[in-house]
Tab-separated table of C-alpha atoms and ligand atoms in Angstrom:
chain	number	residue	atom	x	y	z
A	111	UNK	CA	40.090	73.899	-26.817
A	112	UNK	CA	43.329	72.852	-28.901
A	113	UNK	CA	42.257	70.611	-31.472
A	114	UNK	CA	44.719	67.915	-30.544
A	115	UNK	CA	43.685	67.768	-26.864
A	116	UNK	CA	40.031	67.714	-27.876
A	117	UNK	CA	40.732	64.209	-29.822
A	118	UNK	CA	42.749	63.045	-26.937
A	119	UNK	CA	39.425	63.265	-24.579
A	120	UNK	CA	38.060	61.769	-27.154
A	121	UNK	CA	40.165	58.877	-26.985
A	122	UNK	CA	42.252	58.977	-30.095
A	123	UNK	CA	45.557	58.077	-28.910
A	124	UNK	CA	47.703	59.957	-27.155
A	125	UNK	CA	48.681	63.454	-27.970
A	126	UNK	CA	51.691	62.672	-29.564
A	127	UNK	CA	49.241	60.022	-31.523
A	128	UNK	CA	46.749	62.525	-32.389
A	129	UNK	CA	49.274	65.420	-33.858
A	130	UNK	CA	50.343	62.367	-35.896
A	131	UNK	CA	46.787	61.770	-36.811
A	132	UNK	CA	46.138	65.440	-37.921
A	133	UNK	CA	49.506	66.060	-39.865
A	134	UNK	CA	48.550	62.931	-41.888
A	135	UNK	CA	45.222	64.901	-43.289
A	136	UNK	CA	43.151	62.653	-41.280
A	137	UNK	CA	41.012	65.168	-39.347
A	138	UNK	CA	38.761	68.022	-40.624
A	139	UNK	CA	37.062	70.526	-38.800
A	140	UNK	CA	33.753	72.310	-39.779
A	141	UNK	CA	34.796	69.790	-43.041
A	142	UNK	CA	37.596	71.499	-44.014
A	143	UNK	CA	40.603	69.173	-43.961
A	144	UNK	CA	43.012	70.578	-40.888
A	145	UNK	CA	46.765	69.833	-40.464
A	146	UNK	CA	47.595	72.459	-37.370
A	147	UNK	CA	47.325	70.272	-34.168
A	148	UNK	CA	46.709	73.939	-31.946
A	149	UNK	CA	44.329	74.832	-33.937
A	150	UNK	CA	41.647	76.031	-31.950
A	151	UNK	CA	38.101	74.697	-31.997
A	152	UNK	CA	34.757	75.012	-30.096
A	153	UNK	CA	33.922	71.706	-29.028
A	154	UNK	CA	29.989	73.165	-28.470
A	155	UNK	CA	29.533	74.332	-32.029
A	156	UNK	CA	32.243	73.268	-34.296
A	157	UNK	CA	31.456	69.273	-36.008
A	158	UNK	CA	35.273	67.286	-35.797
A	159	UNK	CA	35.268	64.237	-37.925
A	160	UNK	CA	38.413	61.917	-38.170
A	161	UNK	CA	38.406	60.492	-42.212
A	162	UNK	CA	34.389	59.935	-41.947
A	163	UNK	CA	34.070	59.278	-38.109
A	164	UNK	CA	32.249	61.932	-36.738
A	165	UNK	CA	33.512	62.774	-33.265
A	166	UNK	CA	32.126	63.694	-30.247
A	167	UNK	CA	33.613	64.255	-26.680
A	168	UNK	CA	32.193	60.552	-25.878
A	169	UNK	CA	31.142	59.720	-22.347
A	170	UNK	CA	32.379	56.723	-20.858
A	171	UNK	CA	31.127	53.070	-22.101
A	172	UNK	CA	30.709	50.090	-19.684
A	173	UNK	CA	29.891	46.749	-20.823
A	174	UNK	CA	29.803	43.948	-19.035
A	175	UNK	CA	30.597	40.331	-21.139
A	176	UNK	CA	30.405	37.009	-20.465
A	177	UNK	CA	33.609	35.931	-22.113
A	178	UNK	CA	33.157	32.474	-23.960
A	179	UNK	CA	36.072	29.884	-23.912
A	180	UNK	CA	37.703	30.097	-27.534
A	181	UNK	CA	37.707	34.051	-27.690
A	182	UNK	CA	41.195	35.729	-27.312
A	183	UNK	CA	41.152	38.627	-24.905
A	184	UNK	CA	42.669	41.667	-26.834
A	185	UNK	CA	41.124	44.495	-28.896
A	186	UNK	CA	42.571	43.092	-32.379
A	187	UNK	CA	44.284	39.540	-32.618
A	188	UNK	CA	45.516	37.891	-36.344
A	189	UNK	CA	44.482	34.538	-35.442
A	190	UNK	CA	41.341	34.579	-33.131
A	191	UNK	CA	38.093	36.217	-32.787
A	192	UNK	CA	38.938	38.414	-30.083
A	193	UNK	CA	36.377	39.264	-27.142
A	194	UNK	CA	35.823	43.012	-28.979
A	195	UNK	CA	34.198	40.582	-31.829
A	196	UNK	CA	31.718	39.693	-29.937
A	197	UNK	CA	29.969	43.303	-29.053
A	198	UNK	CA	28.520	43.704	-32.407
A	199	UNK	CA	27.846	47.286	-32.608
A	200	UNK	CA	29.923	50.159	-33.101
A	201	UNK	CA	31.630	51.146	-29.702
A	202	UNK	CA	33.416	54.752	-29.251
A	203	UNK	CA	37.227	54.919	-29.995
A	204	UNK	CA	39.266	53.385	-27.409
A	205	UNK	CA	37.291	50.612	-26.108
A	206	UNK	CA	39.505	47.704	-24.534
A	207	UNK	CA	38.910	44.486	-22.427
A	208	UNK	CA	40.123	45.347	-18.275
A	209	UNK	CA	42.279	42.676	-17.566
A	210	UNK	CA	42.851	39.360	-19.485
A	211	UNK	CA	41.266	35.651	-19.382
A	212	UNK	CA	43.540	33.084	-20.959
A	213	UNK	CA	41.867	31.908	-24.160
A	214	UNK	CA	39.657	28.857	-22.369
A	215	UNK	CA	38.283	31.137	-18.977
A	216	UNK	CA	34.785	31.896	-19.588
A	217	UNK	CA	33.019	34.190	-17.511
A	218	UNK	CA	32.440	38.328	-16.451
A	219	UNK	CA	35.068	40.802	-18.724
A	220	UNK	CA	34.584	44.339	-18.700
A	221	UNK	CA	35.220	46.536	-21.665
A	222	UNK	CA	35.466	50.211	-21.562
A	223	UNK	CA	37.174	53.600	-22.428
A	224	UNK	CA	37.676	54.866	-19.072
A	225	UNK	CA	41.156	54.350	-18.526
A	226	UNK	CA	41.613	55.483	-14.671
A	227	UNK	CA	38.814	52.776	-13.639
A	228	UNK	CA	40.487	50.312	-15.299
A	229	UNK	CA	43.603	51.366	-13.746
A	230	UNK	CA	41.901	51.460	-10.639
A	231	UNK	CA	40.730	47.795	-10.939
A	232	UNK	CA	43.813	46.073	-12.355
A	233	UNK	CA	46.634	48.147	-10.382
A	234	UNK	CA	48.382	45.471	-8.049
A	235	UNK	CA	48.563	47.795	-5.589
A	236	UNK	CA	44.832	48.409	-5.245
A	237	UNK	CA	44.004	44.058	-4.163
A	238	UNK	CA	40.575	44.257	-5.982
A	239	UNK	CA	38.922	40.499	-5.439
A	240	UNK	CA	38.538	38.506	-8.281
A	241	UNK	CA	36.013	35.498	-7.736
A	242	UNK	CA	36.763	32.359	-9.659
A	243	UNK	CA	34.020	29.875	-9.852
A	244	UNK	CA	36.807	26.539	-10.395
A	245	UNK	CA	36.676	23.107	-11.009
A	246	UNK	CA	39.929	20.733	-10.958
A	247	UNK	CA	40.717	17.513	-11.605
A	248	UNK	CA	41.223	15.928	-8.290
A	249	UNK	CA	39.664	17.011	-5.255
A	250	UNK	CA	40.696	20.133	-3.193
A	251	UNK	CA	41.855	18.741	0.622
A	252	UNK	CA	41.541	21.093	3.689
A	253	UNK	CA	45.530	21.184	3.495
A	254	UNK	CA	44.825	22.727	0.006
A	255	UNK	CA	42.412	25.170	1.300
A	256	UNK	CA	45.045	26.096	4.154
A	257	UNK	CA	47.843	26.729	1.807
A	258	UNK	CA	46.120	28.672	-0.621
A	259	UNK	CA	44.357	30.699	2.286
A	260	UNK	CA	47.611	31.496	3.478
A	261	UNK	CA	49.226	32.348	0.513
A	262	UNK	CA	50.633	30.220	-1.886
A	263	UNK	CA	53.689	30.095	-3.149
A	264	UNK	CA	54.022	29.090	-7.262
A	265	UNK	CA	56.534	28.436	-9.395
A	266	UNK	CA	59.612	30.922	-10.032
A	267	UNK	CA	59.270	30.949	-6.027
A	268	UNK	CA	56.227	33.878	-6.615
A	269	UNK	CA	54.085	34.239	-3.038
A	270	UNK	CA	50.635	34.918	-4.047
A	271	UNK	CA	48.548	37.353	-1.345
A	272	UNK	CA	46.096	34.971	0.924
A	273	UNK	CA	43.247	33.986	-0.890
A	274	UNK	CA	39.449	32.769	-0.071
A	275	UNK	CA	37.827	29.571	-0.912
A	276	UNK	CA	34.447	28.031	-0.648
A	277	UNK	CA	34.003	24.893	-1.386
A	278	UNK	CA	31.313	23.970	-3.244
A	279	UNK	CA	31.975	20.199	-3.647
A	280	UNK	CA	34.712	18.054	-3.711
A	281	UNK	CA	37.043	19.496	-6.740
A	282	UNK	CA	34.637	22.269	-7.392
A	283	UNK	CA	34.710	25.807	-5.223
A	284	UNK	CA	34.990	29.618	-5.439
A	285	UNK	CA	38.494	30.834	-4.913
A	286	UNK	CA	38.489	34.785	-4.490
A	287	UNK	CA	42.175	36.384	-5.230
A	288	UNK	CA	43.116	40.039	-5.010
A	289	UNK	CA	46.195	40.287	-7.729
A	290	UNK	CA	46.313	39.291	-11.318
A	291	UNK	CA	49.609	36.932	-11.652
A	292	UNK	CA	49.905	35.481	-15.277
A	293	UNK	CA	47.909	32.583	-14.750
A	294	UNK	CA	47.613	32.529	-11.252
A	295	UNK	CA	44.828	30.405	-10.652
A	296	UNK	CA	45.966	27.489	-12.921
A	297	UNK	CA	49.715	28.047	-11.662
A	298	UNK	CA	48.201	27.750	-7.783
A	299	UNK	CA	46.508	24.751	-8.809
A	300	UNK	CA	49.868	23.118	-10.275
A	301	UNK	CA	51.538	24.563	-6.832
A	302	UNK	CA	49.049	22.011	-5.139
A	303	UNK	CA	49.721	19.387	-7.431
A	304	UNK	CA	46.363	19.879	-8.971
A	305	UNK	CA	45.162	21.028	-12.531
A	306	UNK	CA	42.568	23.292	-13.213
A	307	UNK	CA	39.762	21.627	-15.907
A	308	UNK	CA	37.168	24.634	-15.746
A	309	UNK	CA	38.004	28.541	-14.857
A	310	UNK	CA	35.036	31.153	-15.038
A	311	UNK	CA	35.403	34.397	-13.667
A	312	UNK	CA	32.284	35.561	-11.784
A	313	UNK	CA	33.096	38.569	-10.038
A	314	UNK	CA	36.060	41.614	-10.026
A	315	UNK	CA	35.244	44.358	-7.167
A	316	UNK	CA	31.991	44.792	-6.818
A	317	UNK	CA	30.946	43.752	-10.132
A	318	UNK	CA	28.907	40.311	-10.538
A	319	UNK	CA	28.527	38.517	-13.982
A	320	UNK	CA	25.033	38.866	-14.679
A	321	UNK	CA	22.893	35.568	-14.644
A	322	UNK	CA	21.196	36.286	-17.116
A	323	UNK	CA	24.200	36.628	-19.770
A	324	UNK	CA	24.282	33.640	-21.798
A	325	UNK	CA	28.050	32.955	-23.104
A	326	UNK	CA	29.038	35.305	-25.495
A	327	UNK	CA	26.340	37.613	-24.391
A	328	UNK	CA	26.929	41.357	-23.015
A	329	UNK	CA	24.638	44.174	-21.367
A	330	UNK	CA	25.723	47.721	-20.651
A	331	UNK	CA	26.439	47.870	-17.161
A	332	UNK	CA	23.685	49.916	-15.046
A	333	UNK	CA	24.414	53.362	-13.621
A	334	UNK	CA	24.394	51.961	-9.534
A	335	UNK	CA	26.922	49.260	-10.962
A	336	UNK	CA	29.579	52.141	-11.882
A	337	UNK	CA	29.001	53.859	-8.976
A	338	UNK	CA	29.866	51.156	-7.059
A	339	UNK	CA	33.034	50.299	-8.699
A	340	UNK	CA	34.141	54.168	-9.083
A	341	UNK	CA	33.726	54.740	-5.487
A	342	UNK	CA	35.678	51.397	-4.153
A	343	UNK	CA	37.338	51.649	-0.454
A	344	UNK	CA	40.512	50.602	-0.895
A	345	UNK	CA	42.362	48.007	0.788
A	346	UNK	CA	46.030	47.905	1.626
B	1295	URA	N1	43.883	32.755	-13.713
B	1295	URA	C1	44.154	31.925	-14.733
B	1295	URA	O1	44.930	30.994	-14.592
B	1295	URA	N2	43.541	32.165	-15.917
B	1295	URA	C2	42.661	33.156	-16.116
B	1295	URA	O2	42.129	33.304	-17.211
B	1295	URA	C3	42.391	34.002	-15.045
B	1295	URA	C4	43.019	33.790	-13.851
C-alpha cells in the first residue's frame, strides 16, 4: 500500500493532509525518516510511526458520553474544556464528537473515527430521531403539543419536520425530532412562546444514554449497540 493512503485509513487527514505530513519529515518508516508520499510499504510487517506516534491501521472507536452542561462540544476549543477533555485516555487519531450540544445540554454524545456512521447519523436527509428529555419554564398546552407534532415553524420562517412528544408532567416531556436545526429545540420552544430551562439528550437512532453514566462519565459502546446503529432502516 502507498504510504500516504495507508495514513489516510489511519485517519491522519486527508491525503492531501498526509503528503503534507510526510514532506514535512514527520513520518518514518521501519524508523528511517521518509519524505516520498508513494512510497510503498507493507502495512503487515513494516512499523509506521508519525514523530513518536506509532501507527496502526486502527479499527473504529465508539464511545458513548454523557455530556455535562459547561463542556464545549468540539475536538479542541481556546476557551473551554471541550467534551474530548473529558475521555481521559489516549484515543486513535481522528476522534470527534457526532453532532453538537450547545454548551448547557447535558446528556448522550457519541465520539468516534468512523466518519460514514457519523455521516449516516447527522445527514438531514437520513431523519434519525433524536430524544430530548426537556423541561421549560411554563407549561406545555395540548395546542403546544399539536403544533409541534405537526411541525413547527421557527424563526427565519424555518418549518421543522413533525415531531413527538410525551408528556411527562406539566412543563416537563420527551420531545423526539428527526433533523438537527441550530438550536432547534430551544428555537421551537421560543416559536411557542416558551423557553427551554433544562435540555438533555437521551437518545439519537437507536442509541440510549446509558443509566448508569454519571455526568461527565463515558463507556465504550458494546458490539450489539454498533450493529444496531450501522444497520439503521432508513426513513424518507
Ligand atoms: N437543540 C438545542 O436547542 N440545543 C441542543 O443542544 C440540542 C438540540
Amino acid at each position: 500500500m502507498r504510504l500516504d493512503k495507508y495514513l489516510a485509513h489511519a485517519g491522519y487527514g486527508t491525503r492531501r493532509e498526509v503528503k503534507k505530513l510526510i514532506r514535512q519529515k514527520h513520518v518514518y518508516v521501519n524508523d528511517v525518516l521518509c519524505c516520498q508520499d508513494d512510497q510503498k510499504i507493507d502495512e503487515n510487517k513494516d512499523s509506521i510511526r508519525v514523530n513518536d506516534t506509532v501507527v496502526s491501521l486502527q479499527l473504529h472507536v465508539y464511545i458513548m458520553l454523557h455530556k455535562p452542561a459547561g463542556a464545549i462540544t468540539a475536538v479542541q476549543d481556546p476557551f473551554h474544556d471541550t467534551v474530548m477533555d473529558l475521555i481521559n485516555e489516549q484515543l486513535p487519531p481522528g476522534c470527534f464528537p457526532v453532532g453538537r450540544l450547545d454548551l448547557d445540554t447535558e446528556g448522550l454524545l457519541l465520539i468516534t473515527n468512523d466518519g460514514a456512521l457519523a455521516h449516516k447519523l447527522l445527514s438531514p436527509k437520513k431523519h434519525v430521531d433524536k430524544v430530548y428529555y426537556v423541561e421549560s419554564r411554563n407549561p406545555l398546552e395540548d395546542g403546544d403539543i399539536k403544533r409541534l407534532c405537526e411541525g413547527i415553524e421557527i424563526d427565519g420562517g424555518e418549518s421543522c419536520l413533525p415531531a413527538d412528544v410525551r408528556r411527562i408532567a406539566e412543563n416537563r416531556f420527551l420531545l423526539t425530532i428527526r433533523e438537527g436545526k441550530y438550536h432547534q429545540v430551544k428555537r421551537m420552544m421560543i416559536a411557542l412562546n416558551n423557553e427551554v430551562i433544562y435540555l438533555k439528550r437521551v437518545q439519537m437512532g437507536s442509541l440510549r444514554l446509558d443509566d448508569s453514566l454519571k455526568k461527565g462519565e463515558y463507556r465504550y459502546l458494546y458490539e450489539e449497540e454498533i450493529e444496531r446503529l450501522k444497520n439503521r432502516k432508513e426513513t424518507t
